[in-house]
Amino acid sequence: MLRAEAEAEVRAALAELPERTRTVLALRYYDNMDYQTIATTMGLSLGNVKTLIHRGKLALAHKLKEREEVATQGVGRKSPLFGGFHELQFS
């Protein structure tokens, strides 16, 4: 159950990112496309795709941290739902 909730939180945070960033991250991590295929599909340079993915991961981590802070505000402890987000692996 926690995994489904965590995935929902990631998807919600992802939805807050700019469309192009969201699309590049979705193609990479949901569709498992390699960088060159993403570049070709979206009509972008390889360098631009790499930059979008890097900045997108940073922005996603920031959004998730913000959500964690809001969810745990006034609770006095960390929510177990958000405990694993800092350990998300994006390769």
PDB file of C-alpha atoms in Angstrom:
ATOM      1  CA  MET A   1       0.000   0.000   0.000  1.00  0.00           C
ATOM      2  CA  LEU A   2       2.779   2.472   0.845  1.00  0.00           C
ATOM      3  CA  ARG A   3       4.424   1.820  -2.512  1.00  0.00           C
ATOM      4  CA  ALA A   4       1.224   2.764  -4.349  1.00  0.00           C
ATOM      5  CA  GLU A   5       0.934   5.929  -2.255  1.00  0.00           C
ATOM      6  CA  ALA A   6       4.576   6.777  -2.919  1.00  0.00           C
ATOM      7  CA  GLU A   7       4.108   6.264  -6.661  1.00  0.00           C
ATOM      8  CA  ALA A   8       1.045   8.527  -6.545  1.00  0.00           C
ATOM      9  CA  GLU A   9       3.100  11.223  -4.809  1.00  0.00           C
ATOM     10  CA  VAL A  10       5.851  10.972  -7.429  1.00  0.00           C
ATOM     11  CA  ARG A  11       3.296  11.226 -10.238  1.00  0.00           C
ATOM     12  CA  ALA A  12       1.642  14.228  -8.564  1.00  0.00           C
ATOM     13  CA  ALA A  13       5.002  15.986  -8.141  1.00  0.00           C
ATOM     14  CA  LEU A  14       5.925  15.114 -11.722  1.00  0.00           C
ATOM     15  CA  ALA A  15       2.680  16.710 -12.924  1.00  0.00           C
ATOM     16  CA  GLU A  16       3.814  20.014 -11.388  1.00  0.00           C
ATOM     17  CA  LEU A  17       6.908  20.186 -13.613  1.00  0.00           C
ATOM     18  CA  PRO A  18       6.968  21.973 -16.987  1.00  0.00           C
ATOM     19  CA  GLU A  19       5.546  19.858 -19.809  1.00  0.00           C
ATOM     20  CA  ARG A  20       8.809  19.344 -21.707  1.00  0.00           C
ATOM     21  CA  THR A  21      10.661  18.317 -18.546  1.00  0.00           C
ATOM     22  CA  ARG A  22       7.818  16.015 -17.538  1.00  0.00           C
ATOM     23  CA  THR A  23       7.774  14.408 -20.990  1.00  0.00           C
ATOM     24  CA  VAL A  24      11.525  13.782 -21.063  1.00  0.00           C
ATOM     25  CA  LEU A  25      11.457  12.214 -17.583  1.00  0.00           C
ATOM     26  CA  ALA A  26       8.443  10.067 -18.466  1.00  0.00           C
ATOM     27  CA  LEU A  27      10.085   8.809 -21.657  1.00  0.00           C
ATOM     28  CA  ARG A  28      13.270   7.987 -19.766  1.00  0.00           C
ATOM     29  CA  TYR A  29      11.889   6.403 -16.604  1.00  0.00           C
ATOM     30  CA  TYR A  30       8.440   5.112 -17.538  1.00  0.00           C
ATOM     31  CA  ASP A  31       9.131   4.117 -21.144  1.00  0.00           C
ATOM     32  CA  ASN A  32      12.830   3.243 -20.583  1.00  0.00           C
ATOM     33  CA  MET A  33      13.983   5.171 -23.647  1.00  0.00           C
ATOM     34  CA  ASP A  34      17.656   5.917 -24.028  1.00  0.00           C
ATOM     35  CA  TYR A  35      18.798   9.526 -24.293  1.00  0.00           C
ATOM     36  CA  GLN A  36      19.401   9.437 -28.058  1.00  0.00           C
ATOM     37  CA  THR A  37      15.939   8.008 -28.764  1.00  0.00           C
ATOM     38  CA  ILE A  38      14.373  10.713 -26.602  1.00  0.00           C
ATOM     39  CA  ALA A  39      16.346  13.351 -28.490  1.00  0.00           C
ATOM     40  CA  THR A  40      15.215  11.997 -31.859  1.00  0.00           C
ATOM     41  CA  THR A  41      11.592  11.571 -30.747  1.00  0.00           C
ATOM     42  CA  MET A  42      11.345  15.085 -29.343  1.00  0.00           C
ATOM     43  CA  GLY A  43      13.506  16.819 -31.947  1.00  0.00           C
ATOM     44  CA  LEU A  44      16.067  17.913 -29.351  1.00  0.00           C
ATOM     45  CA  SER A  45      19.832  17.690 -29.198  1.00  0.00           C
ATOM     46  CA  LEU A  46      21.358  14.973 -27.055  1.00  0.00           C
ATOM     47  CA  GLY A  47      22.899  17.627 -24.803  1.00  0.00           C
ATOM     48  CA  ASN A  48      19.521  19.269 -24.311  1.00  0.00           C
ATOM     49  CA  VAL A  49      17.969  15.947 -23.292  1.00  0.00           C
ATOM     50  CA  LYS A  50      20.758  15.338 -20.786  1.00  0.00           C
ATOM     51  CA  THR A  51      20.281  18.809 -19.326  1.00  0.00           C
ATOM     52  CA  LEU A  52      16.495  18.433 -19.117  1.00  0.00           C
ATOM     53  CA  ILE A  53      16.805  15.083 -17.352  1.00  0.00           C
ATOM     54  CA  HIS A  54      19.374  16.380 -14.884  1.00  0.00           C
ATOM     55  CA  ARG A  55      17.427  19.534 -14.079  1.00  0.00           C
ATOM     56  CA  GLY A  56      14.167  17.587 -14.049  1.00  0.00           C
ATOM     57  CA  LYS A  57      15.472  15.150 -11.438  1.00  0.00           C
ATOM     58  CA  LEU A  58      16.604  18.057  -9.274  1.00  0.00           C
ATOM     59  CA  ALA A  59      13.231  19.788  -9.651  1.00  0.00           C
ATOM     60  CA  LEU A  60      11.350  16.565  -8.903  1.00  0.00           C
ATOM     61  CA  ALA A  61      13.396  15.991  -5.753  1.00  0.00           C
ATOM     62  CA  HIS A  62      12.666  19.573  -4.686  1.00  0.00           C
ATOM     63  CA  LYS A  63       8.919  19.128  -5.282  1.00  0.00           C
ATOM     64  CA  LEU A  64       8.907  15.886  -3.302  1.00  0.00           C
ATOM     65  CA  LYS A  65      10.759  17.536  -0.436  1.00  0.00           C
ATOM     66  CA  GLU A  66       8.209  20.370  -0.420  1.00  0.00           C
ATOM     67  CA  ARG A  67       5.376  17.819  -0.332  1.00  0.00           C
ATOM     68  CA  GLU A  68       7.080  16.009   2.534  1.00  0.00           C
ATOM     69  CA  GLU A  69       7.408  19.223   4.526  1.00  0.00           C
ATOM     70  CA  VAL A  70       3.741  20.079   4.003  1.00  0.00           C
ATOM     71  CA  ALA A  71       2.625  16.543   4.902  1.00  0.00           C
ATOM     72  CA  THR A  72       4.666  16.455   8.095  1.00  0.00           C
ATOM     73  CA  GLN A  73       4.028  20.041   9.160  1.00  0.00           C
ATOM     74  CA  GLY A  74       2.888  20.069  12.758  1.00  0.00           C
ATOM     75  CA  VAL A  75       3.261  16.311  13.118  1.00  0.00           C
ATOM     76  CA  GLY A  76       6.666  16.455  14.792  1.00  0.00           C
ATOM     77  CA  ARG A  77       8.017  13.427  12.950  1.00  0.00           C
ATOM     78  CA  LYS A  78       8.653  12.247   9.431  1.00  0.00           C
ATOM     79  CA  SER A  79       5.868  10.555   7.604  1.00  0.00           C
ATOM     80  CA  PRO A  80       6.767   6.970   6.621  1.00  0.00           C
ATOM     81  CA  LEU A  81       5.175   7.643   3.253  1.00  0.00           C
ATOM     82  CA  PHE A  82       7.922  10.065   2.306  1.00  0.00           C
ATOM     83  CA  GLY A  83      10.856   8.231   3.875  1.00  0.00           C
ATOM     84  CA  GLY A  84      12.042   6.604   0.644  1.00  0.00           C
ATOM     85  CA  PHE A  85      11.889   9.574  -1.709  1.00  0.00           C
ATOM     86  CA  HIS A  86      15.372  10.734  -0.788  1.00  0.00           C
ATOM     87  CA  GLU A  87      16.629   7.336  -1.868  1.00  0.00           C
ATOM     88  CA  LEU A  88      14.958   7.271  -5.312  1.00  0.00           C
ATOM     89  CA  GLN A  89      17.398   6.043  -7.904  1.00  0.00           C
ATOM     90  CA  PHE A  90      17.347   7.683 -11.312  1.00  0.00           C
ATOM     91  CA  SER A  91      19.892   6.159 -13.596  1.00  0.00           C
TER      92      SER A  91
END
